[in-house]
Every structure is written in C-alpha cells, then in structure tokens.
CSV table of N, CA and C in Angstrom, one decimal:
chain,number,residue,atom,x,y,z
A,22,UNK,N,1.9,8.2,-43.6
A,22,UNK,CA,3.1,7.4,-43.7
A,22,UNK,C,4.1,7.9,-44.6
A,23,UNK,N,3.7,8.4,-45.8
A,23,UNK,CA,4.7,8.9,-46.6
A,23,UNK,C,5.1,10.3,-46.2
A,24,UNK,N,4.2,11.0,-45.7
A,24,UNK,CA,4.7,12.3,-45.3
A,24,UNK,C,5.8,12.2,-44.1
A,25,UNK,N,6.0,11.2,-43.3
A,25,UNK,CA,6.9,11.1,-42.2
A,25,UNK,C,8.3,10.8,-42.8
A,26,UNK,N,8.3,10.1,-44.0
A,26,UNK,CA,9.5,9.6,-44.6
A,26,UNK,C,10.4,10.7,-45.0
A,27,UNK,N,11.6,10.6,-44.6
A,27,UNK,CA,12.5,11.7,-45.0
A,27,UNK,C,13.0,11.5,-46.5
A,28,UNK,N,13.6,12.3,-47.2
A,28,UNK,CA,14.1,12.3,-48.5
A,28,UNK,C,15.5,11.3,-48.3
A,29,UNK,N,16.2,11.5,-47.2
A,29,UNK,CA,17.4,10.7,-47.1
A,29,UNK,C,17.1,9.1,-46.9
A,30,UNK,N,15.9,8.8,-46.0
A,30,UNK,CA,15.7,7.4,-46.2
A,30,UNK,C,15.0,6.9,-47.3
A,31,UNK,N,14.4,7.6,-48.2
A,31,UNK,CA,13.7,7.1,-49.3
A,31,UNK,C,14.9,6.9,-50.2
A,32,UNK,N,16.1,7.7,-50.2
A,32,UNK,CA,17.1,7.4,-51.3
A,32,UNK,C,17.9,6.1,-51.0
A,33,UNK,N,17.8,5.6,-49.7
A,33,UNK,CA,18.5,4.3,-49.4
A,33,UNK,C,17.8,3.2,-50.3
A,34,UNK,N,16.5,3.3,-50.5
A,34,UNK,CA,15.8,2.1,-51.0
A,34,UNK,C,16.4,1.8,-52.5
A,35,UNK,N,16.7,0.4,-52.6
A,35,UNK,CA,17.0,-0.2,-53.7
A,35,UNK,C,16.3,-1.4,-54.3
A,36,UNK,N,15.9,-1.4,-55.4
A,36,UNK,CA,14.8,-2.2,-56.0
A,36,UNK,C,15.2,-2.7,-57.2
A,37,UNK,N,15.1,-4.1,-57.4
A,37,UNK,CA,15.4,-4.9,-58.7
A,37,UNK,C,14.3,-5.8,-59.0
A,38,UNK,N,13.8,-5.7,-60.2
A,38,UNK,CA,12.7,-6.7,-60.6
A,38,UNK,C,13.1,-7.1,-62.0
A,39,UNK,N,12.9,-8.6,-62.1
A,39,UNK,CA,13.1,-9.2,-63.3
A,39,UNK,C,12.0,-10.0,-63.6
A,40,UNK,N,11.2,-9.8,-64.8
A,40,UNK,CA,10.1,-10.7,-65.2
A,40,UNK,C,10.6,-11.3,-66.4
A,41,UNK,N,10.4,-12.8,-66.6
A,41,UNK,CA,10.5,-13.4,-67.9
A,41,UNK,C,9.3,-14.2,-68.2
A,42,UNK,N,9.0,-14.4,-69.4
A,42,UNK,CA,8.0,-15.1,-69.9
A,42,UNK,C,8.2,-16.5,-70.0
A,43,UNK,N,9.5,-16.9,-69.7
A,43,UNK,CA,9.8,-18.3,-69.8
A,43,UNK,C,10.4,-18.8,-71.1
A,44,UNK,N,10.4,-18.0,-72.1
A,44,UNK,CA,11.0,-18.3,-73.4
A,44,UNK,C,12.0,-17.2,-73.9
A,45,UNK,N,12.6,-16.6,-73.0
A,45,UNK,CA,13.8,-15.8,-73.4
A,45,UNK,C,13.6,-14.3,-73.4
A,46,UNK,N,12.2,-13.9,-73.4
A,46,UNK,CA,11.8,-12.5,-73.3
A,46,UNK,C,11.4,-12.2,-72.0
A,47,UNK,N,11.6,-10.8,-71.8
A,47,UNK,CA,11.1,-10.3,-70.5
A,47,UNK,C,11.7,-8.9,-70.3
A,48,UNK,N,11.6,-8.4,-69.0
A,48,UNK,CA,12.0,-7.0,-68.6
A,48,UNK,C,12.6,-7.1,-67.3
A,49,UNK,N,13.4,-6.0,-67.1
A,49,UNK,CA,13.9,-5.8,-65.7
A,49,UNK,C,13.9,-4.4,-65.5
A,50,UNK,N,13.9,-3.9,-64.3
A,50,UNK,CA,13.9,-2.6,-63.8
A,50,UNK,C,14.8,-2.7,-62.6
A,51,UNK,N,15.7,-1.7,-62.4
A,51,UNK,CA,16.6,-1.6,-61.3
A,51,UNK,C,16.5,-0.1,-60.8
A,52,UNK,N,16.4,0.2,-59.7
A,52,UNK,CA,16.2,1.4,-59.1
A,52,UNK,C,17.3,1.7,-58.1
A,53,UNK,N,18.3,2.4,-58.3
A,53,UNK,CA,19.4,2.5,-57.2
A,53,UNK,C,19.0,3.5,-55.9
A,54,UNK,N,19.8,3.6,-55.1
A,54,UNK,CA,19.6,4.3,-54.0
A,54,UNK,C,19.6,5.9,-54.2
A,55,UNK,N,20.2,6.2,-55.2
A,55,UNK,CA,20.3,7.8,-55.8
A,55,UNK,C,19.1,8.1,-56.7
A,56,UNK,N,18.0,7.2,-56.8
A,56,UNK,CA,16.9,7.4,-57.6
A,56,UNK,C,17.2,7.1,-59.0
A,57,UNK,N,18.4,6.8,-59.6
A,57,UNK,CA,18.5,6.5,-61.0
A,57,UNK,C,17.9,5.1,-61.2
A,58,UNK,N,17.5,4.9,-62.4
A,58,UNK,CA,16.8,3.7,-62.6
A,58,UNK,C,17.2,3.3,-64.0
A,59,UNK,N,17.0,2.0,-64.3
A,59,UNK,CA,17.1,1.5,-65.8
A,59,UNK,C,16.2,0.4,-66.0
A,60,UNK,N,15.6,0.7,-67.0
A,60,UNK,CA,14.6,-0.2,-67.4
A,60,UNK,C,15.2,-1.1,-68.8
A,61,UNK,N,15.3,-2.4,-68.8
A,61,UNK,CA,15.6,-3.1,-69.9
A,61,UNK,C,14.5,-4.1,-70.3
A,62,UNK,N,14.3,-4.1,-71.7
A,62,UNK,CA,13.3,-4.9,-72.3
A,62,UNK,C,13.8,-5.7,-73.3
A,63,UNK,N,13.6,-7.0,-73.4
A,63,UNK,CA,14.0,-7.8,-74.4
A,63,UNK,C,13.0,-8.8,-74.9
A,64,UNK,N,12.3,-8.4,-75.9
A,64,UNK,CA,11.2,-9.1,-76.6
A,64,UNK,C,11.4,-9.0,-78.1
A,65,UNK,N,10.4,-9.7,-78.8
A,65,UNK,CA,10.3,-9.7,-80.3
A,65,UNK,C,10.1,-8.2,-80.7
A,66,UNK,N,9.2,-7.5,-79.9
A,66,UNK,CA,8.8,-6.2,-80.2
A,66,UNK,C,9.7,-5.1,-79.8
A,67,UNK,N,10.3,-5.1,-78.6
A,67,UNK,CA,11.2,-4.1,-78.2
A,67,UNK,C,12.5,-4.8,-77.5
A,68,UNK,N,13.6,-4.2,-77.8
A,68,UNK,CA,15.0,-4.6,-77.2
A,68,UNK,C,15.5,-3.2,-76.7
A,69,UNK,N,16.2,-3.3,-75.7
A,69,UNK,CA,17.1,-2.1,-75.3
A,69,UNK,C,16.9,-1.6,-73.9
A,70,UNK,N,17.7,-0.7,-73.6
A,70,UNK,CA,17.6,-0.1,-72.1
A,70,UNK,C,17.3,1.3,-72.3
A,71,UNK,N,16.7,1.8,-71.2
A,71,UNK,CA,16.4,3.2,-71.0
A,71,UNK,C,16.8,3.5,-69.5
A,72,UNK,N,17.7,4.7,-69.4
A,72,UNK,CA,17.9,5.0,-68.1
A,72,UNK,C,17.3,6.5,-67.7
A,73,UNK,N,17.0,6.6,-66.4
A,73,UNK,CA,16.1,7.7,-65.9
A,73,UNK,C,16.3,8.0,-64.6
A,74,UNK,N,15.8,9.1,-64.1
A,74,UNK,CA,15.8,9.4,-62.8
A,74,UNK,C,14.4,9.4,-62.3
A,75,UNK,N,14.2,8.6,-61.2
A,75,UNK,CA,12.9,8.6,-60.6
A,75,UNK,C,12.7,10.0,-59.8
A,76,UNK,N,11.5,10.5,-59.7
A,76,UNK,CA,11.1,11.8,-58.8
A,76,UNK,C,11.0,11.1,-57.5
A,77,UNK,N,11.2,12.1,-56.5
A,77,UNK,CA,11.1,11.7,-55.1
A,77,UNK,C,9.8,11.1,-54.9
A,78,UNK,N,8.7,11.8,-55.5
A,78,UNK,CA,7.4,11.2,-55.3
A,78,UNK,C,7.3,9.7,-55.7
A,79,UNK,N,7.8,9.4,-57.0
A,79,UNK,CA,7.6,8.1,-57.6
A,79,UNK,C,8.3,7.2,-56.6
A,80,UNK,N,9.5,7.5,-56.1
A,80,UNK,CA,10.2,6.7,-55.1
A,80,UNK,C,9.6,6.5,-53.9
A,81,UNK,N,8.8,7.5,-53.3
A,81,UNK,CA,8.0,7.2,-52.1
A,81,UNK,C,6.8,6.3,-52.5
A,82,UNK,N,6.3,6.5,-53.5
A,82,UNK,CA,5.2,5.6,-54.1
A,82,UNK,C,5.5,4.1,-54.1
A,83,UNK,N,6.7,3.9,-54.5
A,83,UNK,CA,7.3,2.6,-54.5
A,83,UNK,C,7.5,2.0,-53.2
A,84,UNK,N,8.0,2.9,-52.3
A,84,UNK,CA,8.2,2.5,-50.9
A,84,UNK,C,6.9,2.2,-50.4
A,85,UNK,N,6.0,2.9,-50.6
A,85,UNK,CA,4.6,2.9,-49.9
A,85,UNK,C,4.0,1.6,-50.2
A,86,UNK,N,4.2,1.1,-51.5
A,86,UNK,CA,3.6,0.0,-51.9
A,86,UNK,C,4.2,-1.4,-51.2
A,87,UNK,N,5.7,-1.2,-51.1
A,87,UNK,CA,6.4,-2.2,-50.3
A,87,UNK,C,6.0,-2.2,-49.0
A,88,UNK,N,5.9,-1.3,-48.2
A,88,UNK,CA,5.4,-1.2,-46.9
A,88,UNK,C,3.9,-1.7,-46.7
A,89,UNK,N,3.0,-1.1,-47.5
A,89,UNK,CA,1.6,-1.5,-47.4
A,89,UNK,C,1.3,-3.3,-47.6
A,90,UNK,N,2.1,-3.5,-48.5
A,90,UNK,CA,2.1,-5.1,-48.7
A,90,UNK,C,3.0,-5.9,-47.9
A,91,UNK,N,3.7,-5.3,-47.1
A,91,UNK,CA,4.6,-5.8,-46.1
A,91,UNK,C,5.7,-6.8,-46.9
A,92,UNK,N,6.4,-6.3,-47.9
A,92,UNK,CA,7.2,-7.1,-48.7
A,92,UNK,C,8.2,-7.9,-47.9
A,93,UNK,N,8.8,-7.4,-46.9
A,93,UNK,CA,10.0,-8.1,-46.1
A,93,UNK,C,9.3,-9.4,-45.4
A,94,UNK,N,8.1,-9.4,-45.2
A,94,UNK,CA,7.5,-10.7,-44.7
A,94,UNK,C,7.1,-11.8,-45.4
A,95,UNK,N,7.1,-11.6,-46.8
A,95,UNK,CA,6.8,-12.5,-47.8
A,95,UNK,C,7.7,-13.7,-47.9
A,96,UNK,N,7.2,-14.8,-48.2
A,96,UNK,CA,8.2,-16.0,-48.3
A,96,UNK,C,9.1,-15.8,-49.5
A,97,UNK,N,10.1,-16.6,-49.7
A,97,UNK,CA,11.1,-16.5,-50.8
A,97,UNK,C,10.4,-17.0,-52.1
A,98,UNK,N,9.3,-17.8,-52.1
A,98,UNK,CA,8.7,-18.2,-53.3
A,98,UNK,C,7.1,-18.2,-53.2
A,99,UNK,N,6.6,-17.7,-54.2
A,99,UNK,CA,5.2,-17.7,-54.3
A,99,UNK,C,4.8,-18.3,-55.6
A,100,UNK,N,3.5,-18.9,-55.6
A,100,UNK,CA,3.0,-19.5,-57.0
A,100,UNK,C,3.5,-20.9,-57.1
A,101,UNK,N,3.5,-21.3,-58.5
A,101,UNK,CA,4.0,-22.6,-58.8
A,101,UNK,C,5.0,-22.5,-60.0
A,102,UNK,N,5.8,-23.5,-60.1
A,102,UNK,CA,6.8,-23.2,-61.1
A,102,UNK,C,6.9,-24.3,-62.0
A,103,UNK,N,6.1,-24.6,-63.0
A,103,UNK,CA,6.3,-25.5,-64.1
A,103,UNK,C,7.6,-25.2,-64.9
A,104,UNK,N,8.2,-26.2,-65.5
A,104,UNK,CA,9.3,-25.9,-66.5
A,104,UNK,C,9.2,-24.9,-67.5
A,105,UNK,N,9.9,-24.0,-67.8
A,105,UNK,CA,9.9,-22.9,-68.9
A,105,UNK,C,8.6,-22.1,-68.8
A,106,UNK,N,8.2,-22.0,-67.5
A,106,UNK,CA,7.0,-21.0,-67.2
A,106,UNK,C,7.6,-19.7,-66.9
A,107,UNK,N,6.7,-18.6,-66.9
A,107,UNK,CA,6.9,-17.2,-66.6
A,107,UNK,C,7.3,-17.3,-65.1
A,108,UNK,N,8.2,-16.3,-64.7
A,108,UNK,CA,8.4,-16.0,-63.4
A,108,UNK,C,9.1,-14.7,-63.2
A,109,UNK,N,9.0,-14.4,-61.9
A,109,UNK,CA,9.5,-13.0,-61.7
A,109,UNK,C,10.4,-13.0,-60.3
A,110,UNK,N,11.4,-12.2,-60.3
A,110,UNK,CA,12.1,-12.0,-59.1
A,110,UNK,C,12.1,-10.6,-58.7
A,111,UNK,N,12.0,-10.3,-57.4
A,111,UNK,CA,11.9,-8.9,-56.9
A,111,UNK,C,13.0,-9.0,-55.7
A,112,UNK,N,13.9,-8.0,-55.7
A,112,UNK,CA,15.0,-8.0,-54.7
A,112,UNK,C,14.9,-6.6,-54.3
A,113,UNK,N,14.6,-6.3,-52.9
A,113,UNK,CA,14.7,-5.1,-52.3
A,113,UNK,C,15.7,-5.0,-51.2
A,114,UNK,N,16.6,-3.8,-51.1
A,114,UNK,CA,17.3,-3.5,-50.1
A,114,UNK,C,16.8,-2.1,-49.7
A,115,UNK,N,16.7,-2.2,-48.2
A,115,UNK,CA,16.2,-1.0,-47.6
A,115,UNK,C,17.1,-0.8,-46.4
A,116,UNK,N,18.2,0.1,-46.3
A,116,UNK,CA,19.1,0.1,-45.3
A,116,UNK,C,19.8,-1.2,-45.0
A,117,UNK,N,19.6,-1.8,-43.9
A,117,UNK,CA,20.3,-3.0,-43.5
A,117,UNK,C,19.4,-4.3,-44.0
A,118,UNK,N,18.1,-3.9,-44.5
A,118,UNK,CA,17.3,-5.1,-44.7
A,118,UNK,C,17.3,-5.5,-46.2
A,119,UNK,N,17.5,-6.8,-46.6
A,119,UNK,CA,17.4,-7.2,-47.9
A,119,UNK,C,16.7,-8.4,-48.0
A,120,UNK,N,15.8,-8.5,-49.1
A,120,UNK,CA,14.8,-9.6,-49.3
A,120,UNK,C,14.7,-9.9,-50.6
A,121,UNK,N,14.6,-11.1,-51.1
A,121,UNK,CA,14.3,-11.5,-52.5
A,121,UNK,C,13.1,-12.6,-52.4
A,122,UNK,N,12.0,-12.1,-53.5
A,122,UNK,CA,10.9,-13.0,-53.6
A,122,UNK,C,10.8,-13.4,-55.0
A,123,UNK,N,10.7,-14.6,-55.2
A,123,UNK,CA,10.5,-15.4,-56.7
A,123,UNK,C,9.1,-15.6,-56.8
A,124,UNK,N,8.5,-15.1,-57.9
A,124,UNK,CA,7.0,-15.4,-58.3
A,124,UNK,C,7.1,-16.4,-59.4
A,125,UNK,N,6.2,-17.5,-59.1
A,125,UNK,CA,6.0,-18.4,-60.4
A,125,UNK,C,4.6,-17.8,-60.9
A,126,UNK,N,4.1,-18.8,-61.6
A,126,UNK,CA,2.6,-18.6,-62.1
A,126,UNK,C,1.6,-18.4,-60.9
A,127,UNK,N,0.8,-17.5,-61.0
A,127,UNK,CA,-0.3,-17.2,-60.1
A,127,UNK,C,-1.3,-18.4,-59.9
A,128,UNK,N,-1.5,-18.8,-58.7
A,128,UNK,CA,-2.6,-20.0,-58.6
A,128,UNK,C,-3.9,-19.6,-59.2
A,129,UNK,N,-4.4,-20.5,-60.0
A,129,UNK,CA,-5.6,-20.2,-60.9
A,129,UNK,C,-6.8,-19.6,-59.8
A,130,UNK,N,-7.0,-20.1,-58.7
A,130,UNK,CA,-8.1,-19.6,-58.0
A,130,UNK,C,-7.6,-18.2,-57.4
A,131,UNK,N,-6.4,-17.8,-57.6
A,131,UNK,CA,-6.2,-16.3,-57.4
A,131,UNK,C,-6.4,-15.4,-58.2
A,132,UNK,N,-6.5,-15.7,-59.6
A,132,UNK,CA,-6.6,-14.9,-60.8
A,132,UNK,C,-7.7,-14.0,-60.7
A,133,UNK,N,-8.8,-14.1,-60.1
A,133,UNK,CA,-9.8,-13.3,-60.1
A,133,UNK,C,-10.0,-12.5,-58.8
A,134,UNK,N,-9.2,-12.7,-57.9
A,134,UNK,CA,-9.3,-12.1,-56.5
A,134,UNK,C,-7.9,-11.3,-56.3
A,135,UNK,N,-6.9,-11.5,-57.0
A,135,UNK,CA,-5.5,-11.0,-56.7
A,135,UNK,C,-5.3,-9.5,-56.3
A,136,UNK,N,-6.2,-8.8,-56.8
A,136,UNK,CA,-6.2,-7.3,-56.5
A,136,UNK,C,-6.6,-7.1,-54.9
A,137,UNK,N,-7.4,-7.9,-54.4
A,137,UNK,CA,-7.9,-7.7,-53.1
A,137,UNK,C,-7.5,-8.7,-52.0
A,138,UNK,N,-6.9,-9.9,-52.4
A,138,UNK,CA,-6.6,-11.1,-51.7
A,138,UNK,C,-5.5,-10.7,-50.5
A,139,UNK,N,-5.8,-10.8,-49.2
A,139,UNK,CA,-4.8,-10.3,-48.2
A,139,UNK,C,-3.7,-11.4,-48.1
A,140,UNK,N,-3.8,-12.6,-48.7
A,140,UNK,CA,-2.8,-13.7,-48.5
A,140,UNK,C,-1.6,-13.1,-49.0
A,141,UNK,N,-0.4,-13.9,-48.7
A,141,UNK,CA,0.8,-13.6,-49.2
A,141,UNK,C,0.9,-13.7,-50.6
A,142,UNK,N,0.1,-14.6,-51.3
A,142,UNK,CA,0.2,-14.6,-52.6
A,142,UNK,C,-0.3,-13.3,-53.4
A,143,UNK,N,-1.5,-12.9,-52.8
A,143,UNK,CA,-2.0,-11.6,-53.4
A,143,UNK,C,-1.1,-10.5,-53.1
A,144,UNK,N,-0.6,-10.4,-52.1
A,144,UNK,CA,0.4,-9.3,-51.7
A,144,UNK,C,1.7,-9.3,-52.7
A,145,UNK,N,2.1,-10.6,-53.0
A,145,UNK,CA,3.4,-10.6,-53.9
A,145,UNK,C,3.2,-10.1,-55.4
A,146,UNK,N,1.9,-10.5,-55.8
A,146,UNK,CA,1.6,-10.2,-57.2
A,146,UNK,C,1.2,-8.9,-57.3
A,147,UNK,N,0.6,-8.1,-56.1
A,147,UNK,CA,0.3,-6.8,-56.3
A,147,UNK,C,1.6,-5.9,-56.4
A,148,UNK,N,2.6,-6.4,-55.6
A,148,UNK,CA,3.9,-5.5,-55.5
A,148,UNK,C,4.5,-5.6,-57.0
A,149,UNK,N,4.5,-6.8,-57.5
A,149,UNK,CA,5.2,-6.9,-58.9
A,149,UNK,C,4.2,-6.2,-59.9
A,150,UNK,N,3.0,-6.1,-59.9
A,150,UNK,CA,2.4,-5.3,-60.9
A,150,UNK,C,2.4,-3.8,-60.5
A,151,UNK,N,2.4,-3.5,-59.3
A,151,UNK,CA,2.7,-2.1,-58.8
A,151,UNK,C,3.8,-1.5,-59.4
A,152,UNK,N,5.0,-2.2,-59.3
A,152,UNK,CA,6.3,-1.9,-59.9
A,152,UNK,C,6.3,-1.8,-61.3
A,153,UNK,N,5.6,-2.7,-62.0
A,153,UNK,CA,5.5,-2.5,-63.5
A,153,UNK,C,4.7,-1.4,-64.0
A,154,UNK,N,3.7,-1.0,-63.3
A,154,UNK,CA,2.8,0.0,-63.8
A,154,UNK,C,3.2,1.4,-63.1
A,155,UNK,N,4.3,1.4,-62.2
A,155,UNK,CA,4.5,2.8,-61.7
A,155,UNK,C,5.4,3.5,-62.8
A,156,UNK,N,5.5,3.0,-63.9
A,156,UNK,CA,6.3,3.9,-64.8
A,156,UNK,C,5.5,4.2,-66.0
A,157,UNK,N,4.7,5.4,-66.2
A,157,UNK,CA,3.9,5.6,-67.4
A,157,UNK,C,4.7,5.4,-68.7
A,158,UNK,N,4.1,4.8,-69.7
A,158,UNK,CA,4.8,4.6,-71.1
A,158,UNK,C,5.5,3.2,-71.0
A,159,UNK,N,5.5,2.6,-70.0
A,159,UNK,CA,6.2,1.2,-70.0
A,159,UNK,C,5.2,0.3,-70.4
A,160,UNK,N,5.4,-0.4,-71.5
A,160,UNK,CA,4.5,-1.4,-72.0
A,160,UNK,C,5.0,-2.9,-71.8
A,161,UNK,N,5.5,-3.1,-70.6
A,161,UNK,CA,6.2,-4.4,-70.2
A,161,UNK,C,5.1,-5.4,-70.1
A,162,UNK,N,5.4,-6.6,-70.2
A,162,UNK,CA,4.4,-7.7,-70.0
A,162,UNK,C,3.9,-7.8,-68.5
A,163,UNK,N,2.9,-8.3,-68.3
A,163,UNK,CA,2.5,-8.5,-66.9
A,163,UNK,C,3.2,-9.4,-66.1
A,164,UNK,N,3.1,-9.5,-64.7
A,164,UNK,CA,3.8,-10.3,-64.0
A,164,UNK,C,3.3,-11.8,-64.2
A,165,UNK,N,3.9,-12.8,-63.8
A,165,UNK,CA,3.6,-14.1,-64.2
A,165,UNK,C,2.1,-14.6,-63.6
A,166,UNK,N,1.3,-15.0,-64.8
A,166,UNK,CA,0.0,-15.2,-64.2
A,166,UNK,C,-1.2,-14.2,-64.1
A,167,UNK,N,-0.5,-12.9,-64.0
A,167,UNK,CA,-1.6,-11.9,-63.9
A,167,UNK,C,-2.1,-11.6,-65.2
A,168,UNK,N,-3.6,-11.6,-65.2
A,168,UNK,CA,-4.4,-11.4,-66.6
A,168,UNK,C,-3.8,-10.2,-67.3
A,169,UNK,N,-3.7,-10.4,-68.7
A,169,UNK,CA,-3.4,-9.3,-69.6
A,169,UNK,C,-4.4,-8.1,-69.4
A,170,UNK,N,-3.9,-7.0,-69.4
A,170,UNK,CA,-4.8,-5.7,-69.3
A,170,UNK,C,-5.2,-5.4,-67.9
A,171,UNK,N,-4.5,-6.2,-66.9
A,171,UNK,CA,-4.9,-6.0,-65.5
A,171,UNK,C,-4.3,-4.7,-65.1
A,172,UNK,N,-5.1,-3.9,-64.3
A,172,UNK,CA,-4.7,-2.7,-63.8
A,172,UNK,C,-4.9,-2.7,-62.3
A,173,UNK,N,-4.0,-2.1,-61.5
A,173,UNK,CA,-4.2,-2.0,-60.0
A,173,UNK,C,-5.2,-1.1,-59.7
C-alpha cells in the first residue's frame, strides 16, 4: 500500500494530536501538508516547542497507521471521561476528508489487550500511541490510559 502512494498525496495529509494529563500538562504535535511539524510540550519537566520537517518515509508511516487502523471510521469519542481525567484529541485532514476523535481514559478491560484488540477502542489508542512513538527522542507522556512504558 505504501509503495503506491505518491509523494503528492502524502503531502496533503495534515495531522494534529493533543494529549493532556488532565492537570494542565501535556503535549501536542501538528503535521502540516508540506511535512513541517511542530511538537509542543508543557509539563513540570519540559516546556517549549520544536519545529522540524518530517521525512517522506515518516509521513508515509503515519499515513499507513491511519489507514491500517481505519481512522476515518472511528466514532468521535472513545473511552470514558471522568472530570479532570487525561484525554487526547486527534484530528486528521486528508484531501477532502476531515475527522476528529477524542480519546478519554482507556477502558480497564482493554489495558492488557489494546495492542491487538480489533475493536474501535483498540484501534483509536493504537493510533494515538503510534503518533507519539513515531518521533525518536520524544519523551511525551503516553496516551490516556495506556500503561507507562508501553511500546507498539
């Protein structure tokens, strides 16, 4: 699938993700259609923004995750949303398609199977973590409810 995507179609992809711990700290990543990206972190340990350009390969990998997990078919909300709890928002624009998914805390019964669970919940949390882990050196907090130290 990746091999048939042209560089032009990959450049049209725009992704925005924001993850909050519910207490004012978190991180966001914005990827523009021209492959420029900005990572912003706000926590007691790190604050600030970093701008960089994604390689074509990295952008194609992001696109592949979104397609494999069928991002555009996910419901607008996944998980549960207690007051002041961690949450994440993922918004993707791909040509004329635009979709936003808000992730609350991961359901407890999903915590041990989220990496392989075929449900909409499993797919949504895998996308969130794949975006977080796609950038080496980024030490951002995991997506809501994902166990610390989890790797795809």
